[in-house]
């Protein structure tokens, strides 16, 4: 088969959790461009529908925006049933949804994120979306794909699945150490956990035609304060953040037949940040 055909996703149904978010729409767009049918699944139903319509119009594929809370197994099972009824198949799952609360550097009392103060409630919420959700979606859609005899799961981890956060990036001059904001503990925990889930599933379903891999993106330039960006640039060999379109190629490769021998791989695309 020529390589153009191996990148072709015609008629493949791809569920993208957190599809209404910044990167979810990008994953959906490249899938649609390759002829696939992206399902943007998100708690923000209206936003998911709006983005699906834009994609549908642009790429002339039947993209769908659907309401989905990935922490609720019954709802995820209902989504699978709905998709089977409509399309008779599901081929791709991108576990993309996660909480990533922005570090609040303006608020004088932004020390809620510090480990000593971090609430159990917040820990449970972040783990529910970032880890339990991918477990439930993999269990529901992955089991279906294993029975179907083919499928791909792509887990969206992060550079912070590979390295610890450098809290100096978030420091505010003149503020007492116990008042300094930090990246919450849950983010790297969830992102590292996804790498474990990837390895587990990659061995579990290897004989059923289902491949599972993880992508570890570096930070996307999305209007962060310039001062923060400059600190971050100094930690990235390429000296910049990613543009949101710079993961298209990797996502397409990882969900298409072009990566047919790739299973259990952890791919960092981070401008070299994890080399330092
Ligand atoms: N943006 C970055 O710089 C960056 C860098 C590295 C990794 N990532 C990872 O990429 C993924 C997407 O990031 P993003 O920047 O697009 O995030 P985002 O916050 O823009 O989007 C996340 C989406 O998940 C949805 N969501 C939250 N809880 C949900 C639930 N229970 N069920 C279904 N959907 C739910 C939200 O409504 C939101 O639309 C995340 O896993 C993130 O950790 C992002």
GROMACS .gro file of C-alpha atoms and ligand atoms in nm:
model
  320
    1UNK     CA    1   0.000   0.000   0.000
    2UNK     CA    2   0.138   0.345  -0.080
    3UNK     CA    3   0.199   0.578   0.208
    4UNK     CA    4  -0.081   0.820   0.108
    5UNK     CA    5  -0.329   0.535   0.153
    6UNK     CA    6  -0.173   0.436   0.483
    7UNK     CA    7  -0.247   0.786   0.619
    8UNK     CA    8  -0.602   0.770   0.485
    9UNK     CA    9  -0.873   0.759   0.755
   10UNK     CA   10  -1.177   0.745   0.524
   11UNK     CA   11  -1.488   0.632   0.714
   12UNK     CA   12  -1.297   0.571   1.036
   13UNK     CA   13  -1.485   0.690   1.342
   14UNK     CA   14  -1.266   0.867   1.596
   15UNK     CA   15  -1.380   0.963   1.946
   16UNK     CA   16  -1.188   1.262   2.084
   17UNK     CA   17  -1.251   1.332   2.451
   18UNK     CA   18  -1.224   1.697   2.546
   19UNK     CA   19  -1.299   1.764   2.178
   20UNK     CA   20  -1.425   2.116   2.252
   21UNK     CA   21  -1.090   2.227   2.394
   22UNK     CA   22  -0.784   2.386   2.236
   23UNK     CA   23  -0.607   2.069   2.118
   24UNK     CA   24  -0.921   1.853   2.089
   25UNK     CA   25  -1.033   2.059   1.793
   26UNK     CA   26  -0.688   2.025   1.634
   27UNK     CA   27  -0.692   1.644   1.668
   28UNK     CA   28  -1.044   1.641   1.520
   29UNK     CA   29  -0.939   1.865   1.230
   30UNK     CA   30  -0.648   1.652   1.114
   31UNK     CA   31  -0.860   1.337   1.141
   32UNK     CA   32  -1.129   1.504   0.929
   33UNK     CA   33  -0.869   1.626   0.678
   34UNK     CA   34  -0.760   1.262   0.635
   35UNK     CA   35  -1.123   1.162   0.566
   36UNK     CA   36  -1.212   1.032   0.913
   37UNK     CA   37  -1.526   1.107   1.113
   38UNK     CA   38  -1.432   1.290   1.435
   39UNK     CA   39  -1.665   1.272   1.734
   40UNK     CA   40  -1.594   1.567   1.962
   41UNK     CA   41  -1.700   1.438   2.305
   42UNK     CA   42  -1.704   1.697   2.582
   43UNK     CA   43  -1.894   1.814   2.888
   44UNK     CA   44  -1.921   2.144   2.697
   45UNK     CA   45  -2.183   2.015   2.455
   46UNK     CA   46  -2.262   2.342   2.277
   47UNK     CA   47  -1.895   2.419   2.217
   48UNK     CA   48  -1.835   2.063   2.091
   49UNK     CA   49  -2.129   2.091   1.850
   50UNK     CA   50  -2.013   2.429   1.723
   51UNK     CA   51  -1.659   2.307   1.657
   52UNK     CA   52  -1.785   1.986   1.495
   53UNK     CA   53  -2.001   2.191   1.259
   54UNK     CA   54  -1.704   2.406   1.159
   55UNK     CA   55  -1.497   2.094   1.091
   56UNK     CA   56  -1.779   1.924   0.904
   57UNK     CA   57  -1.820   2.225   0.678
   58UNK     CA   58  -1.449   2.269   0.614
   59UNK     CA   59  -1.357   1.905   0.547
   60UNK     CA   60  -1.694   1.772   0.424
   61UNK     CA   61  -1.714   1.483   0.670
   62UNK     CA   62  -1.999   1.407   0.913
   63UNK     CA   63  -1.821   1.532   1.228
   64UNK     CA   64  -2.030   1.519   1.545
   65UNK     CA   65  -2.023   1.716   1.871
   66UNK     CA   66  -2.167   1.518   2.160
   67UNK     CA   67  -2.224   1.565   2.531
   68UNK     CA   68  -2.003   1.329   2.728
   69UNK     CA   69  -1.878   1.313   3.083
   70UNK     CA   70  -1.593   1.064   3.064
   71UNK     CA   71  -1.599   1.011   3.441
   72UNK     CA   72  -1.943   0.849   3.412
   73UNK     CA   73  -1.923   0.493   3.276
   74UNK     CA   74  -2.296   0.470   3.196
   75UNK     CA   75  -2.273   0.786   2.983
   76UNK     CA   76  -1.967   0.653   2.800
   77UNK     CA   77  -2.148   0.323   2.730
   78UNK     CA   78  -2.446   0.520   2.599
   79UNK     CA   79  -2.213   0.712   2.367
   80UNK     CA   80  -2.069   0.386   2.231
   81UNK     CA   81  -2.423   0.255   2.163
   82UNK     CA   82  -2.517   0.578   1.989
   83UNK     CA   83  -2.209   0.563   1.764
   84UNK     CA   84  -2.257   0.197   1.678
   85UNK     CA   85  -2.617   0.269   1.584
   86UNK     CA   86  -2.515   0.562   1.364
   87UNK     CA   87  -2.186   0.445   1.213
   88UNK     CA   88  -2.164   0.070   1.295
   89UNK     CA   89  -1.804   0.114   1.408
   90UNK     CA   90  -1.552   0.294   1.626
   91UNK     CA   91  -1.189   0.286   1.514
   92UNK     CA   92  -0.999   0.547   1.712
   93UNK     CA   93  -1.009   0.679   2.067
   94UNK     CA   94  -0.806   0.984   2.167
   95UNK     CA   95  -0.796   1.019   2.544
   96UNK     CA   96  -0.738   1.393   2.539
   97UNK     CA   97  -0.957   1.549   2.813
   98UNK     CA   98  -0.783   1.659   3.132
   99UNK     CA   99  -0.801   1.933   3.388
  100UNK     CA  100  -0.507   2.169   3.361
  101UNK     CA  101  -0.585   2.459   3.591
  102UNK     CA  102  -0.374   2.754   3.487
  103UNK     CA  103  -0.131   2.866   3.755
  104UNK     CA  104  -0.281   3.185   3.889
  105UNK     CA  105   0.008   3.430   3.924
  106UNK     CA  106  -0.206   3.744   3.972
  107UNK     CA  107  -0.403   3.642   4.278
  108UNK     CA  108  -0.223   3.741   4.599
  109UNK     CA  109  -0.362   3.428   4.766
  110UNK     CA  110  -0.294   3.172   4.497
  111UNK     CA  111  -0.135   2.926   4.737
  112UNK     CA  112  -0.425   2.677   4.707
  113UNK     CA  113  -0.215   2.485   4.454
  114UNK     CA  114   0.075   2.426   4.695
  115UNK     CA  115   0.109   2.066   4.805
  116UNK     CA  116   0.051   2.150   5.171
  117UNK     CA  117  -0.285   2.314   5.089
  118UNK     CA  118  -0.402   2.106   4.792
  119UNK     CA  119  -0.752   1.980   4.866
  120UNK     CA  120  -0.852   1.617   4.850
  121UNK     CA  121  -1.157   1.727   4.653
  122UNK     CA  122  -0.938   1.883   4.382
  123UNK     CA  123  -0.709   1.576   4.379
  124UNK     CA  124  -1.010   1.349   4.323
  125UNK     CA  125  -1.162   1.573   4.053
  126UNK     CA  126  -0.836   1.597   3.857
  127UNK     CA  127  -0.770   1.224   3.878
  128UNK     CA  128  -1.130   1.150   3.778
  129UNK     CA  129  -1.100   1.347   3.451
  130UNK     CA  130  -0.733   1.281   3.373
  131UNK     CA  131  -0.701   0.913   3.466
  132UNK     CA  132  -1.033   0.750   3.556
  133UNK     CA  133  -1.188   0.898   3.239
  134UNK     CA  134  -0.921   0.745   3.009
  135UNK     CA  135  -0.958   0.415   3.198
  136UNK     CA  136  -1.337   0.413   3.147
  137UNK     CA  137  -1.314   0.521   2.781
  138UNK     CA  138  -1.042   0.264   2.710
  139UNK     CA  139  -1.245  -0.006   2.884
  140UNK     CA  140  -1.564   0.077   2.691
  141UNK     CA  141  -1.427   0.168   2.346
  142UNK     CA  142  -1.115  -0.051   2.365
  143UNK     CA  143  -1.318  -0.362   2.451
  144UNK     CA  144  -1.541  -0.286   2.154
  145UNK     CA  145  -1.240  -0.237   1.923
  146UNK     CA  146  -1.077  -0.558   2.049
  147UNK     CA  147  -1.396  -0.748   1.955
  148UNK     CA  148  -1.402  -0.564   1.621
  149UNK     CA  149  -1.041  -0.687   1.570
  150UNK     CA  150  -0.897  -0.342   1.496
  151UNK     CA  151  -0.852  -0.003   1.656
  152UNK     CA  152  -0.615   0.256   1.793
  153UNK     CA  153  -0.603   0.438   2.126
  154UNK     CA  154  -0.393   0.752   2.159
  155UNK     CA  155  -0.337   0.886   2.510
  156UNK     CA  156  -0.247   1.253   2.534
  157UNK     CA  157   0.010   1.280   2.810
  158UNK     CA  158   0.248   1.578   2.838
  159UNK     CA  159   0.613   1.673   2.874
  160UNK     CA  160   0.514   1.676   3.243
  161UNK     CA  161   0.446   1.302   3.210
  162UNK     CA  162   0.821   1.267   3.153
  163UNK     CA  163   0.974   1.533   3.378
  164UNK     CA  164   0.875   1.707   3.699
  165UNK     CA  165   0.744   2.064   3.683
  166UNK     CA  166   1.007   2.331   3.744
  167UNK     CA  167   0.819   2.542   3.996
  168UNK     CA  168   1.067   2.829   3.948
  169UNK     CA  169   0.878   2.904   3.625
  170UNK     CA  170   0.578   3.020   3.826
  171UNK     CA  171   0.764   3.219   4.094
  172UNK     CA  172   0.653   3.573   4.170
  173UNK     CA  173   0.921   3.816   4.286
  174UNK     CA  174   0.880   3.947   4.638
  175UNK     CA  175   0.628   3.689   4.748
  176UNK     CA  176   0.693   3.466   5.051
  177UNK     CA  177   0.785   3.104   4.967
  178UNK     CA  178   0.464   2.967   5.121
  179UNK     CA  179   0.258   3.206   4.905
  180UNK     CA  180   0.425   3.115   4.575
  181UNK     CA  181   0.190   2.954   4.321
  182UNK     CA  182   0.291   2.613   4.184
  183UNK     CA  183   0.182   2.367   3.918
  184UNK     CA  184  -0.060   2.137   4.103
  185UNK     CA  185   0.061   1.789   4.196
  186UNK     CA  186  -0.224   1.623   4.007
  187UNK     CA  187  -0.107   1.729   3.661
  188UNK     CA  188   0.221   1.532   3.644
  189UNK     CA  189   0.059   1.246   3.840
  190UNK     CA  190  -0.219   1.213   3.584
  191UNK     CA  191   0.015   1.251   3.286
  192UNK     CA  192   0.262   0.993   3.420
  193UNK     CA  193  -0.030   0.762   3.501
  194UNK     CA  194  -0.139   0.775   3.137
  195UNK     CA  195   0.200   0.638   3.036
  196UNK     CA  196   0.141   0.340   3.267
  197UNK     CA  197  -0.206   0.293   3.118
  198UNK     CA  198  -0.055   0.304   2.769
  199UNK     CA  199   0.197   0.030   2.848
  200UNK     CA  200  -0.064  -0.185   3.021
  201UNK     CA  201  -0.315  -0.164   2.735
  202UNK     CA  202  -0.048  -0.204   2.466
  203UNK     CA  203   0.039  -0.548   2.598
  204UNK     CA  204  -0.320  -0.636   2.690
  205UNK     CA  205  -0.477  -0.594   2.346
  206UNK     CA  206  -0.173  -0.645   2.119
  207UNK     CA  207  -0.308  -0.977   1.990
  208UNK     CA  208  -0.654  -0.827   1.916
  209UNK     CA  209  -0.547  -0.573   1.655
  210UNK     CA  210  -0.569  -0.275   1.892
  211UNK     CA  211  -0.261  -0.052   1.930
  212UNK     CA  212  -0.215   0.196   2.214
  213UNK     CA  213   0.041   0.477   2.222
  214UNK     CA  214   0.099   0.802   2.409
  215UNK     CA  215   0.190   1.147   2.282
  216UNK     CA  216   0.368   1.387   2.519
  217UNK     CA  217   0.321   1.738   2.384
  218UNK     CA  218   0.510   2.038   2.512
  219UNK     CA  219   0.326   2.359   2.599
  220UNK     CA  220   0.123   2.532   2.330
  221UNK     CA  221   0.155   2.905   2.284
  222UNK     CA  222  -0.191   3.027   2.379
  223UNK     CA  223  -0.152   3.384   2.498
  224UNK     CA  224   0.035   3.318   2.825
  225UNK     CA  225   0.202   3.623   2.985
  226UNK     CA  226   0.521   3.717   2.799
  227UNK     CA  227   0.733   3.705   3.115
  228UNK     CA  228   0.625   3.345   3.180
  229UNK     CA  229   0.687   3.247   2.819
  230UNK     CA  230   1.039   3.385   2.829
  231UNK     CA  231   1.121   3.185   3.140
  232UNK     CA  232   0.981   2.875   2.972
  233UNK     CA  233   1.171   2.938   2.645
  234UNK     CA  234   1.496   2.914   2.840
  235UNK     CA  235   1.405   2.553   2.927
  236UNK     CA  236   1.332   2.451   2.567
  237UNK     CA  237   1.630   2.389   2.335
  238UNK     CA  238   1.427   2.523   2.039
  239UNK     CA  239   1.358   2.838   2.244
  240UNK     CA  240   0.983   2.856   2.186
  241UNK     CA  241   0.649   2.695   2.264
  242UNK     CA  242   0.450   2.490   2.010
  243UNK     CA  243   0.190   2.624   1.770
  244UNK     CA  244  -0.134   2.435   1.815
  245UNK     CA  245  -0.109   2.284   1.464
  246UNK     CA  246   0.234   2.132   1.529
  247UNK     CA  247   0.087   1.807   1.667
  248UNK     CA  248  -0.122   1.732   1.356
  249UNK     CA  249   0.142   1.517   1.187
  250UNK     CA  250   0.213   1.308   1.496
  251UNK     CA  251  -0.155   1.253   1.570
  252UNK     CA  252  -0.230   1.151   1.212
  253UNK     CA  253   0.069   0.916   1.208
  254UNK     CA  254  -0.022   0.761   1.542
  255UNK     CA  255  -0.390   0.696   1.462
  256UNK     CA  256  -0.341   0.578   1.102
  257UNK     CA  257  -0.209   0.256   0.947
  258UNK     CA  258   0.119   0.436   0.877
  259UNK     CA  259   0.215   0.356   1.239
  260UNK     CA  260   0.101  -0.008   1.211
  261UNK     CA  261   0.401  -0.145   1.406
  262UNK     CA  262   0.393   0.125   1.676
  263UNK     CA  263   0.251  -0.002   2.004
  264UNK     CA  264   0.320   0.105   2.362
  265UNK     CA  265   0.537   0.395   2.242
  266UNK     CA  266   0.573   0.719   2.432
  267UNK     CA  267   0.645   1.000   2.186
  268UNK     CA  268   0.769   1.337   2.312
  269UNK     CA  269   0.715   1.638   2.084
  270UNK     CA  270   0.839   1.921   2.298
  271UNK     CA  271   1.103   2.123   2.114
  272UNK     CA  272   1.363   1.919   2.304
  273UNK     CA  273   1.251   2.025   2.652
  274UNK     CA  274   1.282   1.677   2.803
  275UNK     CA  275   1.643   1.646   2.677
  276UNK     CA  276   1.757   1.906   2.930
  277LIG     N1  277  -0.233   2.293   2.574
  277LIG     C1  278  -0.111   2.256   2.609
  277LIG     O1  279  -0.016   2.335   2.613
  277LIG     C2  280  -0.084   2.111   2.642
  277LIG     C3  281   0.047   2.067   2.655
  277LIG     C4  282   0.072   1.934   2.689
  277LIG     C5  283  -0.035   1.847   2.704
  277LIG     N2  284  -0.162   1.894   2.690
  277LIG     C6  285  -0.271   1.799   2.709
  277LIG     O2  286  -0.352   1.800   2.594
  277LIG     C7  287  -0.488   1.777   2.630
  277LIG     C8  288  -0.575   1.889   2.575
  277LIG     O3  289  -0.529   2.012   2.627
  277LIG     P1  290  -0.602   2.149   2.594
  277LIG     O4  291  -0.503   2.256   2.612
  277LIG     O5  292  -0.677   2.137   2.466
  277LIG     O6  293  -0.705   2.157   2.716
  277LIG     P2  294  -0.843   2.233   2.724
  277LIG     O7  295  -0.861   2.269   2.867
  277LIG     O8  296  -0.852   2.342   2.622
  277LIG     O9  297  -0.948   2.120   2.686
  277LIG     C9  298  -0.985   2.017   2.772
  277LIG    C10  299  -1.128   1.981   2.741
  277LIG    O10  300  -1.166   1.870   2.826
  277LIG    C11  301  -1.303   1.888   2.859
  277LIG     N3  302  -1.339   1.808   2.976
  277LIG    C12  303  -1.311   1.835   3.107
  277LIG     N4  304  -1.367   1.742   3.186
  277LIG    C13  305  -1.431   1.654   3.103
  277LIG    C14  306  -1.508   1.537   3.126
  277LIG     N5  307  -1.532   1.491   3.250
  277LIG     N6  308  -1.559   1.471   3.020
  277LIG    C15  309  -1.538   1.518   2.892
  277LIG     N7  310  -1.465   1.628   2.866
  277LIG    C16  311  -1.414   1.696   2.970
  277LIG    C17  312  -1.314   2.039   2.885
  277LIG    O11  313  -1.449   2.081   2.881
  277LIG    C18  314  -1.228   2.095   2.774
  277LIG    O12  315  -1.304   2.128   2.660
  277LIG    C19  316  -0.489   1.768   2.782
  277LIG    O13  317  -0.481   1.633   2.821
  277LIG    C20  318  -0.364   1.840   2.823
  277LIG    O14  319  -0.316   1.798   2.947
  277LIG    C21  320  -0.189   2.023   2.658
   0.00000   0.00000   0.00000
